[in-house]
PDB file of C-alpha atoms in Angstrom:
ATOM      1  CA  GLY U   1       0.000   0.000   0.000  1.00  0.00           C
ATOM      2  CA  GLY U   2       0.905   3.607   0.227  1.00  0.00           C
ATOM      3  CA  VAL U   3       2.065   6.136  -2.298  1.00  0.00           C
ATOM      4  CA  ARG U   4       2.952   4.558  -5.624  1.00  0.00           C
ATOM      5  CA  ALA U   5       4.549   7.435  -7.506  1.00  0.00           C
ATOM      6  CA  PHE U   6       6.378  10.483  -6.299  1.00  0.00           C
ATOM      7  CA  ALA U   7       5.548  13.407  -8.563  1.00  0.00           C
ATOM      8  CA  ALA U   8       8.283  15.467  -6.971  1.00  0.00           C
ATOM      9  CA  PRO U   9      11.122  13.079  -6.104  1.00  0.00           C
ATOM     10  CA  ALA U  10      13.616  14.028  -3.471  1.00  0.00           C
ATOM     11  CA  PRO U  11      16.494  15.958  -4.997  1.00  0.00           C
ATOM     12  CA  ALA U  12      19.043  13.546  -6.351  1.00  0.00           C
ATOM     13  CA  PRO U  13      22.618  13.702  -5.150  1.00  0.00           C
ATOM     14  CA  ALA U  14      24.956  15.584  -7.475  1.00  0.00           C
ATOM     15  CA  ASP U  15      26.285  12.330  -8.926  1.00  0.00           C
ATOM     16  CA  ALA U  16      22.900  10.655  -9.384  1.00  0.00           C
ATOM     17  CA  SER U  17      22.746  10.482 -13.161  1.00  0.00           C
ATOM     18  CA  PRO U  18      22.489   6.997 -14.604  1.00  0.00           C
ATOM     19  CA  ARG U  19      25.923   7.483 -16.107  1.00  0.00           C
ATOM     20  CA  GLY U  20      27.498   8.519 -12.793  1.00  0.00           C
ATOM     21  CA  GLY U  21      27.982  12.262 -12.835  1.00  0.00           C
ATOM     22  CA  GLY U  22      26.497  15.711 -13.087  1.00  0.00           C
ATOM     23  CA  GLY U  23      22.998  15.180 -11.666  1.00  0.00           C
ATOM     24  CA  TRP U  24      19.915  13.624 -13.240  1.00  0.00           C
ATOM     25  CA  ASP U  25      19.970  14.737 -16.865  1.00  0.00           C
ATOM     26  CA  ALA U  26      16.958  13.320 -18.706  1.00  0.00           C
ATOM     27  CA  SER U  27      18.427  14.446 -22.036  1.00  0.00           C
ATOM     28  CA  GLU U  28      21.115  11.751 -21.706  1.00  0.00           C
ATOM     29  CA  ILE U  29      18.614   8.948 -21.063  1.00  0.00           C
ATOM     30  CA  THR U  30      17.569   6.636 -23.878  1.00  0.00           C
ATOM     31  CA  TRP U  31      15.497   4.083 -21.928  1.00  0.00           C
ATOM     32  CA  ASP U  32      11.771   4.304 -21.166  1.00  0.00           C
ATOM     33  CA  VAL U  33      11.997   2.944 -17.620  1.00  0.00           C
ATOM     34  CA  ARG U  34      14.713   1.756 -15.274  1.00  0.00           C
ATOM     35  CA  VAL U  35      13.648  -1.309 -13.299  1.00  0.00           C
ATOM     36  CA  LEU U  36      15.350  -2.080  -9.990  1.00  0.00           C
ATOM     37  CA  TYR U  37      15.034  -5.821  -9.463  1.00  0.00           C
ATOM     38  CA  ASP U  38      16.283  -8.398  -6.979  1.00  0.00           C
ATOM     39  CA  GLY U  39      18.802 -10.545  -8.856  1.00  0.00           C
ATOM     40  CA  ASP U  40      18.826 -13.090  -6.000  1.00  0.00           C
ATOM     41  CA  CYS U  41      15.084 -13.771  -6.403  1.00  0.00           C
ATOM     42  CA  PRO U  42      14.571 -16.593  -8.916  1.00  0.00           C
ATOM     43  CA  LEU U  43      11.051 -15.480  -9.824  1.00  0.00           C
ATOM     44  CA  CYS U  44      12.167 -11.863 -10.233  1.00  0.00           C
ATOM     45  CA  VAL U  45      15.047 -12.946 -12.476  1.00  0.00           C
ATOM     46  CA  ARG U  46      12.684 -15.025 -14.577  1.00  0.00           C
ATOM     47  CA  GLU U  47      10.447 -11.987 -15.163  1.00  0.00           C
ATOM     48  CA  VAL U  48      13.440  -9.755 -15.939  1.00  0.00           C
ATOM     49  CA  ASP U  49      14.859 -12.318 -18.369  1.00  0.00           C
ATOM     50  CA  PHE U  50      11.492 -12.391 -20.152  1.00  0.00           C
ATOM     51  CA  LEU U  51      11.444  -8.581 -20.393  1.00  0.00           C
ATOM     52  CA  ARG U  52      15.086  -8.527 -21.546  1.00  0.00           C
ATOM     53  CA  ARG U  53      14.256 -10.963 -24.368  1.00  0.00           C
ATOM     54  CA  LYS U  54      11.246  -8.856 -25.384  1.00  0.00           C
ATOM     55  CA  ASP U  55      13.409  -5.709 -25.343  1.00  0.00           C
ATOM     56  CA  ALA U  56      15.685  -7.528 -27.803  1.00  0.00           C
ATOM     57  CA  GLY U  57      18.618  -5.161 -27.359  1.00  0.00           C
ATOM     58  CA  ARG U  58      16.623  -1.994 -28.169  1.00  0.00           C
ATOM     59  CA  GLY U  59      17.515  -0.432 -24.814  1.00  0.00           C
ATOM     60  CA  ARG U  60      13.952   0.531 -23.901  1.00  0.00           C
ATOM     61  CA  LEU U  61      14.558  -0.956 -20.441  1.00  0.00           C
ATOM     62  CA  ASP U  62      17.414  -0.255 -18.059  1.00  0.00           C
ATOM     63  CA  LEU U  63      17.525  -3.266 -15.742  1.00  0.00           C
ATOM     64  CA  VAL U  64      19.450  -2.761 -12.494  1.00  0.00           C
ATOM     65  CA  ASP U  65      20.197  -5.689 -10.170  1.00  0.00           C
ATOM     66  CA  ILE U  66      19.914  -4.349  -6.635  1.00  0.00           C
ATOM     67  CA  ALA U  67      21.367  -7.588  -5.211  1.00  0.00           C
ATOM     68  CA  SER U  68      24.664  -6.886  -6.931  1.00  0.00           C
ATOM     69  CA  ASP U  69      27.435  -5.636  -4.665  1.00  0.00           C
ATOM     70  CA  GLU U  70      27.857  -2.905  -7.275  1.00  0.00           C
ATOM     71  CA  TYR U  71      24.344  -1.493  -6.694  1.00  0.00           C
ATOM     72  CA  ASP U  72      24.684   2.243  -6.041  1.00  0.00           C
ATOM     73  CA  PRO U  73      21.714   4.077  -4.513  1.00  0.00           C
ATOM     74  CA  SER U  74      23.158   7.443  -5.544  1.00  0.00           C
ATOM     75  CA  ALA U  75      22.831   6.442  -9.209  1.00  0.00           C
ATOM     76  CA  ASN U  76      19.228   5.393  -8.592  1.00  0.00           C
ATOM     77  CA  ARG U  77      17.501   8.435  -7.104  1.00  0.00           C
ATOM     78  CA  GLY U  78      18.840   7.588  -3.637  1.00  0.00           C
ATOM     79  CA  ILE U  79      16.818   4.370  -3.344  1.00  0.00           C
ATOM     80  CA  ALA U  80      18.611   2.420  -0.616  1.00  0.00           C
ATOM     81  CA  PHE U  81      19.033  -1.341  -0.903  1.00  0.00           C
ATOM     82  CA  ALA U  82      16.589  -1.998   1.963  1.00  0.00           C
ATOM     83  CA  THR U  83      13.956   0.230   0.367  1.00  0.00           C
ATOM     84  CA  ALA U  84      14.452  -1.367  -3.037  1.00  0.00           C
ATOM     85  CA  MET U  85      14.113  -4.825  -1.478  1.00  0.00           C
ATOM     86  CA  SER U  86      10.734  -3.989   0.069  1.00  0.00           C
ATOM     87  CA  THR U  87       8.943  -3.710  -3.300  1.00  0.00           C
ATOM     88  CA  ILE U  88       9.844  -3.324  -6.945  1.00  0.00           C
ATOM     89  CA  HIS U  89      10.928   0.192  -7.908  1.00  0.00           C
ATOM     90  CA  GLY U  90      11.214   1.895 -11.242  1.00  0.00           C
ATOM     91  CA  ILE U  91      12.606   5.226 -12.345  1.00  0.00           C
ATOM     92  CA  GLU U  92      11.200   7.183 -15.236  1.00  0.00           C
ATOM     93  CA  PRO U  93      13.495   9.231 -17.495  1.00  0.00           C
ATOM     94  CA  ASN U  94      12.365  12.459 -15.797  1.00  0.00           C
ATOM     95  CA  GLY U  95      13.525  11.028 -12.447  1.00  0.00           C
ATOM     96  CA  ASP U  96      10.104  10.156 -11.013  1.00  0.00           C
ATOM     97  CA  VAL U  97      10.172   7.037  -8.854  1.00  0.00           C
ATOM     98  CA  ILE U  98       7.374   4.503  -9.275  1.00  0.00           C
ATOM     99  CA  THR U  99       6.662   1.319  -7.327  1.00  0.00           C
ATOM    100  CA  GLY U 100       4.531  -1.788  -7.459  1.00  0.00           C
ATOM    101  CA  VAL U 101       2.350  -2.736 -10.412  1.00  0.00           C
ATOM    102  CA  GLU U 102       3.056   0.580 -12.161  1.00  0.00           C
ATOM    103  CA  VAL U 103       6.646  -0.562 -12.682  1.00  0.00           C
ATOM    104  CA  PHE U 104       5.413  -3.667 -14.491  1.00  0.00           C
ATOM    105  CA  GLU U 105       2.925  -1.596 -16.498  1.00  0.00           C
ATOM    106  CA  ARG U 106       5.684   0.765 -17.698  1.00  0.00           C
ATOM    107  CA  ALA U 107       8.155  -2.058 -18.382  1.00  0.00           C
ATOM    108  CA  TYR U 108       5.686  -4.128 -20.383  1.00  0.00           C
ATOM    109  CA  ALA U 109       4.593  -1.047 -22.340  1.00  0.00           C
ATOM    110  CA  ALA U 110       8.240  -0.269 -23.124  1.00  0.00           C
ATOM    111  CA  VAL U 111       8.674  -3.654 -24.806  1.00  0.00           C
ATOM    112  CA  GLY U 112       5.416  -3.507 -26.745  1.00  0.00           C
ATOM    113  CA  LEU U 113       3.290  -5.544 -24.344  1.00  0.00           C
ATOM    114  CA  GLY U 114       1.344  -2.706 -22.726  1.00  0.00           C
ATOM    115  CA  TRP U 115      -1.915  -4.577 -23.208  1.00  0.00           C
ATOM    116  CA  VAL U 116      -0.850  -7.067 -20.500  1.00  0.00           C
ATOM    117  CA  TYR U 117      -1.124  -4.368 -17.833  1.00  0.00           C
ATOM    118  CA  ALA U 118      -3.787  -2.207 -19.518  1.00  0.00           C
ATOM    119  CA  PHE U 119      -6.039  -2.874 -16.511  1.00  0.00           C
ATOM    120  CA  ALA U 120      -3.635  -0.698 -14.462  1.00  0.00           C
ATOM    121  CA  LYS U 121      -5.174   2.379 -16.114  1.00  0.00           C
ATOM    122  CA  VAL U 122      -8.365   1.722 -14.088  1.00  0.00           C
ATOM    123  CA  PRO U 123      -7.739   3.072 -10.559  1.00  0.00           C
ATOM    124  CA  ALA U 124      -9.807   0.425  -8.742  1.00  0.00           C
ATOM    125  CA  LEU U 125      -8.092  -2.410 -10.626  1.00  0.00           C
ATOM    126  CA  LEU U 126      -4.660  -0.873 -10.040  1.00  0.00           C
ATOM    127  CA  ALA U 127      -5.408  -0.595  -6.313  1.00  0.00           C
ATOM    128  CA  ALA U 128      -6.486  -4.255  -6.158  1.00  0.00           C
ATOM    129  CA  ALA U 129      -3.436  -5.368  -8.148  1.00  0.00           C
ATOM    130  CA  ASN U 130      -1.130  -3.389  -5.862  1.00  0.00           C
ATOM    131  CA  LYS U 131      -2.681  -5.044  -2.796  1.00  0.00           C
ATOM    132  CA  ALA U 132      -2.063  -8.468  -4.340  1.00  0.00           C
ATOM    133  CA  TYR U 133       1.491  -7.493  -5.331  1.00  0.00           C
ATOM    134  CA  ASP U 134       2.204  -6.094  -1.846  1.00  0.00           C
ATOM    135  CA  PHE U 135       1.027  -9.392  -0.336  1.00  0.00           C
ATOM    136  CA  TRP U 136       3.503 -11.235  -2.582  1.00  0.00           C
ATOM    137  CA  ALA U 137       6.338  -8.740  -2.033  1.00  0.00           C
ATOM    138  CA  GLU U 138       6.082  -9.119   1.760  1.00  0.00           C
ATOM    139  CA  ARG U 139       6.438 -12.901   1.465  1.00  0.00           C
ATOM    140  CA  ARG U 140       8.704 -13.419  -1.525  1.00  0.00           C
ATOM    141  CA  MET U 141      11.858 -13.986   0.551  1.00  0.00           C
ATOM    142  CA  GLU U 142      10.370 -16.885   2.471  1.00  0.00           C
ATOM    143  CA  VAL U 143       8.607 -18.277  -0.632  1.00  0.00           C
ATOM    144  CA  THR U 144      11.917 -18.367  -2.526  1.00  0.00           C
ATOM    145  CA  GLY U 145      13.754 -19.965   0.431  1.00  0.00           C
ATOM    146  CA  ARG U 146      15.853 -16.953   1.382  1.00  0.00           C
ATOM    147  CA  GLY U 147      14.710 -16.315   4.945  1.00  0.00           C
ATOM    148  CA  SER U 148      13.256 -13.018   6.040  1.00  0.00           C
ATOM    149  CA  LEU U 149      13.983  -9.574   4.643  1.00  0.00           C
ATOM    150  CA  ALA U 150      15.684  -8.747   7.961  1.00  0.00           C
ATOM    151  CA  GLU U 151      18.048 -11.709   7.490  1.00  0.00           C
ATOM    152  CA  VAL U 152      18.869 -10.739   3.919  1.00  0.00           C
ATOM    153  CA  LEU U 153      19.558  -7.142   4.968  1.00  0.00           C
ATOM    154  CA  GLU U 154      21.766  -8.212   7.890  1.00  0.00           C
ATOM    155  CA  LEU U 155      23.741 -10.679   5.760  1.00  0.00           C
ATOM    156  CA  ARG U 156      24.336  -8.014   3.127  1.00  0.00           C
ATOM    157  CA  ARG U 157      25.451  -5.514   5.773  1.00  0.00           C
ATOM    158  CA  LEU U 158      27.907  -8.008   7.238  1.00  0.00           C
ATOM    159  CA  ARG U 159      29.229  -9.010   3.805  1.00  0.00           C
ATOM    160  CA  MET U 160      29.729  -5.390   2.771  1.00  0.00           C
ATOM    161  CA  GLU U 161      31.509  -4.606   6.055  1.00  0.00           C
ATOM    162  CA  ALA U 162      33.817  -7.594   5.544  1.00  0.00           C
ATOM    163  CA  GLU U 163      34.607  -6.511   1.993  1.00  0.00           C
ATOM    164  CA  GLU U 164      35.281  -2.924   3.075  1.00  0.00           C
ATOM    165  CA  ALA U 165      37.653  -4.246   5.737  1.00  0.00           C
ATOM    166  CA  GLY U 166      39.484  -6.212   3.066  1.00  0.00           C
ATOM    167  CA  GLY U 167      38.156  -9.596   4.120  1.00  0.00           C
ATOM    168  CA  ALA U 168      36.654 -12.296   1.994  1.00  0.00           C
ATOM    169  CA  ALA U 169      32.957 -12.092   1.269  1.00  0.00           C
ATOM    170  CA  ALA U 170      32.221 -15.527   2.744  1.00  0.00           C
ATOM    171  CA  CYS U 171      29.144 -14.268   4.578  1.00  0.00           C
ATOM    172  CA  SER U 172      26.234 -14.972   2.242  1.00  0.00           C
ATOM    173  CA  LEU U 173      22.778 -16.466   2.034  1.00  0.00           C
ATOM    174  CA  ASP U 174      24.390 -19.764   1.100  1.00  0.00           C
ATOM    175  CA  ASN U 175      27.019 -19.630   3.854  1.00  0.00           C
ATOM    176  CA  ARG U 176      25.342 -18.148   6.941  1.00  0.00           C
ATOM    177  CA  ASP U 177      27.804 -19.917   9.251  1.00  0.00           C
ATOM    178  CA  ALA U 178      30.538 -17.529   8.054  1.00  0.00           C
ATOM    179  CA  CYS U 179      28.536 -14.566   9.313  1.00  0.00           C
ATOM    180  CA  ASP U 180      28.958 -13.144  12.750  1.00  0.00           C
ATOM    181  CA  ALA U 181      25.208 -12.937  13.331  1.00  0.00           C
ATOM    182  CA  THR U 182      22.354 -14.842  14.877  1.00  0.00           C
ATOM    183  CA  PHE U 183      18.889 -15.098  13.357  1.00  0.00           C
ATOM    184  CA  ASP U 184      15.613 -15.989  15.001  1.00  0.00           C
TER     185      ASP U 184
END
């Protein structure tokens, strides 16, 4: 639930352009929507792979894996990893941030499949679809066998700290014993 689009996004950091410098300059953008997706979620990856195939190299979509250690919130309108993990986020060329079903609607439209999410133009149907998506988004970690969102966030924090300290990145979802953390 909650606000789905931010008509006036928070000011982006000075280096927040998609290309890494000089602010958000829509004139440099060639994609229709940037989709921030969880590359550790098998179902999310399946959907993104489908969209990537439909895009067929045209560059209408800019697909950003938030699970990558290279994910940079400052290049993505300041959307922190934890925020991005809570629900799907998209960024429009003008810098507006969108979430939930609207991201899918924009992405499918960008690859010529707008009819799939045409129902999203009807406010009552969009609201119902967002409730269903929110239900899924809150449970997707457990459904895909990855533990809770809190566990995923803590493991990432520990792994990033270890890497910053020059240590190996042994702490992971697959190797929880290497992490200096306890989970309920």
